[in-house]
mmCIF file of C-alpha atoms in Angstrom:
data_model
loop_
_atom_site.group_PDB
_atom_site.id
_atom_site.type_symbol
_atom_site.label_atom_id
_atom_site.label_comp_id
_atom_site.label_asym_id
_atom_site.label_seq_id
_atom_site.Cartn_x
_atom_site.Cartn_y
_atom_site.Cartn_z
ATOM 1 C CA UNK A 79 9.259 6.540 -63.718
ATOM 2 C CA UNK A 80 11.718 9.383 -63.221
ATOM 3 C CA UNK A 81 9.816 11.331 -66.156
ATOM 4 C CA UNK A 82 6.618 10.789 -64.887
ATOM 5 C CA UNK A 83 7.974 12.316 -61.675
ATOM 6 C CA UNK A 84 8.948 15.687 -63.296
ATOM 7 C CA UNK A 85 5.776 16.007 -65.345
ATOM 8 C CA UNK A 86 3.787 14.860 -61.550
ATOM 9 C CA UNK A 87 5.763 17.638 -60.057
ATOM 10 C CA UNK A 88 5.500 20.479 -62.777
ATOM 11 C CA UNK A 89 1.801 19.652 -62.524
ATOM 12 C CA UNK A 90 1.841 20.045 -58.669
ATOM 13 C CA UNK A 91 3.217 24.067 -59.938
ATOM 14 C CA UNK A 92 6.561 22.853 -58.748
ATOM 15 C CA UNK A 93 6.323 22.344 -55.377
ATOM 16 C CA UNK A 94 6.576 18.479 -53.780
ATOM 17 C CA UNK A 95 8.299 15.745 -52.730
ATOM 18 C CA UNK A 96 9.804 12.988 -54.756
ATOM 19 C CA UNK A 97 9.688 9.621 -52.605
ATOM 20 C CA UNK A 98 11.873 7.475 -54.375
ATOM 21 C CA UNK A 99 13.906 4.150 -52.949
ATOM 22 C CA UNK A 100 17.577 4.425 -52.530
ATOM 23 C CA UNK A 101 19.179 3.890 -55.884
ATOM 24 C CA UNK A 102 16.732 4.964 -58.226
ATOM 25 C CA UNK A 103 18.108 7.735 -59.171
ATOM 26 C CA UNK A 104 16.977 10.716 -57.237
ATOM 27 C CA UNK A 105 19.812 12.842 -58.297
ATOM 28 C CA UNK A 106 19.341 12.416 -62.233
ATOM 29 C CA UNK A 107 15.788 12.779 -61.637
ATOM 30 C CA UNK A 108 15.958 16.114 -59.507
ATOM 31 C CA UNK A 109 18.690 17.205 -62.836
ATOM 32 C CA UNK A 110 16.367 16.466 -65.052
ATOM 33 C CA UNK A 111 13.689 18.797 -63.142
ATOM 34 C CA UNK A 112 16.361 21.305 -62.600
ATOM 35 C CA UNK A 113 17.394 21.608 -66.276
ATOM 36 C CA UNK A 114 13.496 22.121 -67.485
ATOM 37 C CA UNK A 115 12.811 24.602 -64.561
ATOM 38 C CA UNK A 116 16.128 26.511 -66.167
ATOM 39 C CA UNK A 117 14.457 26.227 -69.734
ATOM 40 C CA UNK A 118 11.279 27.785 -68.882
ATOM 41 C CA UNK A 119 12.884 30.666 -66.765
ATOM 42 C CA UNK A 120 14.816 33.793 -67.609
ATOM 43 C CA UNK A 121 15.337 34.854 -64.199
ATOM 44 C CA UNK A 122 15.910 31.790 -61.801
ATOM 45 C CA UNK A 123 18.192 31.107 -58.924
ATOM 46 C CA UNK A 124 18.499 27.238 -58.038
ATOM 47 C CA UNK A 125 19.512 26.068 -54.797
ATOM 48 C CA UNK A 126 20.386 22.915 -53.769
ATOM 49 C CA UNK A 127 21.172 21.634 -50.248
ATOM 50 C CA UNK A 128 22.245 18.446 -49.034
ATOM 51 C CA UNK A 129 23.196 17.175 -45.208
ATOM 52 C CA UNK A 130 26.831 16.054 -45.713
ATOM 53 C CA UNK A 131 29.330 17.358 -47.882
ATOM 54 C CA UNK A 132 30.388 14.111 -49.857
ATOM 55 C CA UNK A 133 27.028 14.627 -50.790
ATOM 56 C CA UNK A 134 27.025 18.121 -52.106
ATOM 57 C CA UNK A 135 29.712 17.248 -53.905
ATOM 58 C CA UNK A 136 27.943 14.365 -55.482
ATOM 59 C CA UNK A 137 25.470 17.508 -56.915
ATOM 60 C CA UNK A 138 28.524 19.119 -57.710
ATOM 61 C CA UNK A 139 29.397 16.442 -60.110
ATOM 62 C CA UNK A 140 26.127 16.009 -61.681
ATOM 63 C CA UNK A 141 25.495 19.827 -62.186
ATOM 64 C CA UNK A 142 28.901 20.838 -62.958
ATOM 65 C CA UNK A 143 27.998 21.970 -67.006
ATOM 66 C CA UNK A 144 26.108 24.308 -65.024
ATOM 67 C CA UNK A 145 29.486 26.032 -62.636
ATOM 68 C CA UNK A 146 27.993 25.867 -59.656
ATOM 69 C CA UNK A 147 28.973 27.954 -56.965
ATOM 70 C CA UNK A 148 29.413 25.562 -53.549
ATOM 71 C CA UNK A 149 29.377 26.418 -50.207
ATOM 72 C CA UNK A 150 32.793 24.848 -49.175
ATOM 73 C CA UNK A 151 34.772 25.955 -52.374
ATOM 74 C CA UNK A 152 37.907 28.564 -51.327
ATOM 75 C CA UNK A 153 36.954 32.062 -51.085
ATOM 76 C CA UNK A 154 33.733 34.193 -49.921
ATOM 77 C CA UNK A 155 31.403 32.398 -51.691
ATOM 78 C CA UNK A 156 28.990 34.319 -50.480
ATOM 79 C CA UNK A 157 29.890 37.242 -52.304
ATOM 80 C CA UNK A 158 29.931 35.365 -55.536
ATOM 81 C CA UNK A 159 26.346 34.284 -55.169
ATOM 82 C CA UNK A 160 25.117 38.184 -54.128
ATOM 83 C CA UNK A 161 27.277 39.131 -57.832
ATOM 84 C CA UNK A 162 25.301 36.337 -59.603
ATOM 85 C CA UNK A 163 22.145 37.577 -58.159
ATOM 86 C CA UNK A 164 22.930 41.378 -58.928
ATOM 87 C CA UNK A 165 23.757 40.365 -62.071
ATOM 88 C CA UNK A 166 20.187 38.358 -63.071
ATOM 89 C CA UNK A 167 18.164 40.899 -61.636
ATOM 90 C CA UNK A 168 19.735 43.225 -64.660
ATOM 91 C CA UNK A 169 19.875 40.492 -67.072
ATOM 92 C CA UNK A 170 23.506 39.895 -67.667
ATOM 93 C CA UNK A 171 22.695 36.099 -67.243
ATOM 94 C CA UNK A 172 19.822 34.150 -66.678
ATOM 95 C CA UNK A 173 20.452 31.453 -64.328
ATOM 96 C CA UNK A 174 22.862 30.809 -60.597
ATOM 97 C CA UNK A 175 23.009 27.749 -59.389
ATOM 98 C CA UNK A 176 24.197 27.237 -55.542
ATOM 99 C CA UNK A 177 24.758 24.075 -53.822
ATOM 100 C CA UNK A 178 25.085 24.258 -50.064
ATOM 101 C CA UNK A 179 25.802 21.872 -47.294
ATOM 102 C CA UNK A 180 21.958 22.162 -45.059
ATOM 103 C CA UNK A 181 23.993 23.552 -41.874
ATOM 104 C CA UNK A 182 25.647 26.692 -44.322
ATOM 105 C CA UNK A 183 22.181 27.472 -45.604
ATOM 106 C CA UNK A 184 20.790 27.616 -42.338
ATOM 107 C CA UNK A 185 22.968 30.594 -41.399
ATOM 108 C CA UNK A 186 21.374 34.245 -41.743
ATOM 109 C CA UNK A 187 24.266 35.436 -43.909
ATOM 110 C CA UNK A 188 22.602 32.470 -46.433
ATOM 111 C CA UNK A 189 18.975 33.154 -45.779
ATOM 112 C CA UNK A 190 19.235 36.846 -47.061
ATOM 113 C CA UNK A 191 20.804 36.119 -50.553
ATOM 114 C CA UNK A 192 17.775 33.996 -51.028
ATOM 115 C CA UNK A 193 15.366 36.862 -49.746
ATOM 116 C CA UNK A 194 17.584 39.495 -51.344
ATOM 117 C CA UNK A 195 16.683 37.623 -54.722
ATOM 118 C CA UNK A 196 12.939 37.435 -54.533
ATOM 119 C CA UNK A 197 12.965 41.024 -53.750
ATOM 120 C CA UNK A 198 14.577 41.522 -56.764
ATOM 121 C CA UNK A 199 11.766 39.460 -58.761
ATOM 122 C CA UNK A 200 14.030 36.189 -59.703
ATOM 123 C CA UNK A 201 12.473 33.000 -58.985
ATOM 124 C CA UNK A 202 14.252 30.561 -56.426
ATOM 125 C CA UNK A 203 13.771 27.107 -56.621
ATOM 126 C CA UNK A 204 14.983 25.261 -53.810
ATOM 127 C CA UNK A 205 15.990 21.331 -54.257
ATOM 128 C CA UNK A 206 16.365 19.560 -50.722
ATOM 129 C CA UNK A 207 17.819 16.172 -50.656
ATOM 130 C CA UNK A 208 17.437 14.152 -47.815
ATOM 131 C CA UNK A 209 14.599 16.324 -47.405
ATOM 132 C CA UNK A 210 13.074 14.401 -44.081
ATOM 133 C CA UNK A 211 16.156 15.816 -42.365
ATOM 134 C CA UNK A 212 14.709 19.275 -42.551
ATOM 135 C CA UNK A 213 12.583 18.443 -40.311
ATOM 136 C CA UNK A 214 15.152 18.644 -37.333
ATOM 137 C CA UNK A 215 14.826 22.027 -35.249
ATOM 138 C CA UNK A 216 18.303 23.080 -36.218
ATOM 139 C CA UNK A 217 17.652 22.620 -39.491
ATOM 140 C CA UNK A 218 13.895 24.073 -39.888
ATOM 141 C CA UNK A 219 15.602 27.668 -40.988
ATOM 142 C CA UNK A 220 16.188 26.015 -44.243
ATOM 143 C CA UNK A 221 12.551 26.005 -44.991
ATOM 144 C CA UNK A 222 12.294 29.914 -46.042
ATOM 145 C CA UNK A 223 9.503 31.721 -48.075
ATOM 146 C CA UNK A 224 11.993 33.399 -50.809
ATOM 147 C CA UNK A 225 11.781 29.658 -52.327
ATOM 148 C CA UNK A 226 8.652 29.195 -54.466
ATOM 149 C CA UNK A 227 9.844 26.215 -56.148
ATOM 150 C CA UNK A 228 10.218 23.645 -54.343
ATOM 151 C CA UNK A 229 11.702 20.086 -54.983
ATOM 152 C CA UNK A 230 12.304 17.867 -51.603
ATOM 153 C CA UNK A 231 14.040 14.625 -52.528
ATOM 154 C CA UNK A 232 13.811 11.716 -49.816
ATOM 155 C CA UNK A 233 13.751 7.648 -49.484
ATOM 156 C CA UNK A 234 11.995 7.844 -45.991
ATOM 157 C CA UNK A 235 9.633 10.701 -45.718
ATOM 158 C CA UNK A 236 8.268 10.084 -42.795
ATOM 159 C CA UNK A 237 10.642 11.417 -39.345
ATOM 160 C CA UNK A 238 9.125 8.488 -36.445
ATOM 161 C CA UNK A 239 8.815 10.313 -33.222
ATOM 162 C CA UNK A 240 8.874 13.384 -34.388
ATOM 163 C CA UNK A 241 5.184 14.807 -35.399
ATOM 164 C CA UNK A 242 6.050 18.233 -35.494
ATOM 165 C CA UNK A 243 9.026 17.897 -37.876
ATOM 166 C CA UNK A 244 6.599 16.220 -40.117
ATOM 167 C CA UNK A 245 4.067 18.247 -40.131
ATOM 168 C CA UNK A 246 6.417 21.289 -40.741
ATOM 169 C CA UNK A 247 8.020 19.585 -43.859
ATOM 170 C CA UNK A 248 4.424 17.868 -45.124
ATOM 171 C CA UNK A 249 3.324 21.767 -44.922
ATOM 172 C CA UNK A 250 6.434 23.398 -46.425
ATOM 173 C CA UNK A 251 6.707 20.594 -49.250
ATOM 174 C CA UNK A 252 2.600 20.794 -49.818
ATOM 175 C CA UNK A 253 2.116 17.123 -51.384
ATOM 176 C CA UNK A 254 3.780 14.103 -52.418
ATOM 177 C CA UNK A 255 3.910 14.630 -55.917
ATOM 178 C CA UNK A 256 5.631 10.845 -56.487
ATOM 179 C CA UNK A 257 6.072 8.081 -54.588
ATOM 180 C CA UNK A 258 8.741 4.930 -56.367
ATOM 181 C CA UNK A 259 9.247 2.976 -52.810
ATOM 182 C CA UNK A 260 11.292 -0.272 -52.808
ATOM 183 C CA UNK A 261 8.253 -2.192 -53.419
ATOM 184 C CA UNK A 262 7.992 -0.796 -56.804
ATOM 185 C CA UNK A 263 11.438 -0.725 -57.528
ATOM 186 C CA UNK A 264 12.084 -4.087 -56.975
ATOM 187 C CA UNK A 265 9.192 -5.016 -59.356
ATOM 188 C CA UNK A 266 9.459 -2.087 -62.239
ATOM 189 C CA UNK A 267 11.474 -3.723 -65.517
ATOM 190 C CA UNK A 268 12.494 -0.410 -68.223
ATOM 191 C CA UNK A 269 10.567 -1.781 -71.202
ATOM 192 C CA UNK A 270 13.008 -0.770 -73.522
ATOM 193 C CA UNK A 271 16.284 -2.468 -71.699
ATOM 194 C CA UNK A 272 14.594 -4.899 -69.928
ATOM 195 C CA UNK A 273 17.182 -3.528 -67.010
ATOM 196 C CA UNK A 274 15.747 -3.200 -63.067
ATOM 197 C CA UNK A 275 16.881 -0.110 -61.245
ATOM 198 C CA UNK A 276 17.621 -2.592 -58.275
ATOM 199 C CA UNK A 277 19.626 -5.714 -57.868
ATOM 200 C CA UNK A 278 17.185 -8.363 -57.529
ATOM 201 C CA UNK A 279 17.027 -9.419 -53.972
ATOM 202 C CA UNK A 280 14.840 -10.496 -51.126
ATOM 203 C CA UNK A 281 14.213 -7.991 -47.923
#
């Protein structure tokens, strides 16, 4: 099921939102996604934002083969990311990978490296976990143009009592390119293992 939610995604040209229930491995999925988007790009900036910093550094973790530059590590990270970025637009590497806490990439400072980037022609693919939180006024500034890939990442899509937010991040994201709710996960057995992705228990 995470494969088939790359490939649904790819096929959606890269821009969607993964639905899947807590615990079914969003993270490895969105990696997986990641790491193909990195293969078929020479010039590609990846950022990846997350509400809380516990878990940013989760993506830290899971992406750190790639040295990714985070928004709470010492120093002006900032700078490092506009070096990275000067130095794929004249192809002394190929890929930057940034991992930000939402409320840093909200900031204007953050928002222009992104801009400053698809000016220069590299292609920005924005992963948003927790994406429904995006949909939160204060938070909304995440959503930029610069990001033509775009991978939102999210147990509860929908934000109750808030239409606009919805209809901002139903917009931004364009589709639903998977849906794996607890219903299915509960149910789904790997054929090969025979494992579940869930404990097996009543709700």
């Amino acid at each position: 099921y995470q494969k088939r939610a790359v490939q649904a995604w790819e096929q959606d040209g890269r821009k969607g939102l993964l639905v899947m229930a807590t615990g079914t491995g969003k993270t490895r999925t969105a990696a997986a996604a990641i790491e193909r988007a990195c293969d078929s790009e020479d010039k590609l900036v990846v950022v990846i934002s997350a509400p809380q910093q516990h878990i940013a550094q989760q993506w830290a973790t899971e992406l750190r083969d790639m040295n990714p530059i985070t928004s709470w590590s010492a120093g002006r990270w900032r700078d490092r990311v506009a070096r990275g970025i000067d130095e794929i637009s004249i192809g002394y590497q190929k890929q930057l990978v940034v991992i930000v806490v939402q409320q840093s990439g909200a900031k204007d400072a953050t928002l222009a490296l992104w801009g400053a980037a698809a000016s220069s022609g590299i292609r920005v693919l924005y992963v948003a976990d927790e994406a429904h939180g995006l949909g939160a006024k204060e938070m909304r500034k995440n959503l930029v143009d610069s990001f033509e890939w775009r991978l939102g990442l999210t147990a509860t899509p929908n934000r109750y009592f808030d239409d606009e937010g919805k209809t901002i991040l139903k917009d931004y994201f364009v589709r639903e390119s998977s849906s794996f709710p607890i219903e299915k996960a509960l149910e789904w057995v790997d054929p090969k293992t025979g494992n579940t992705p869930l404990c097996q228990y009543r709700y």
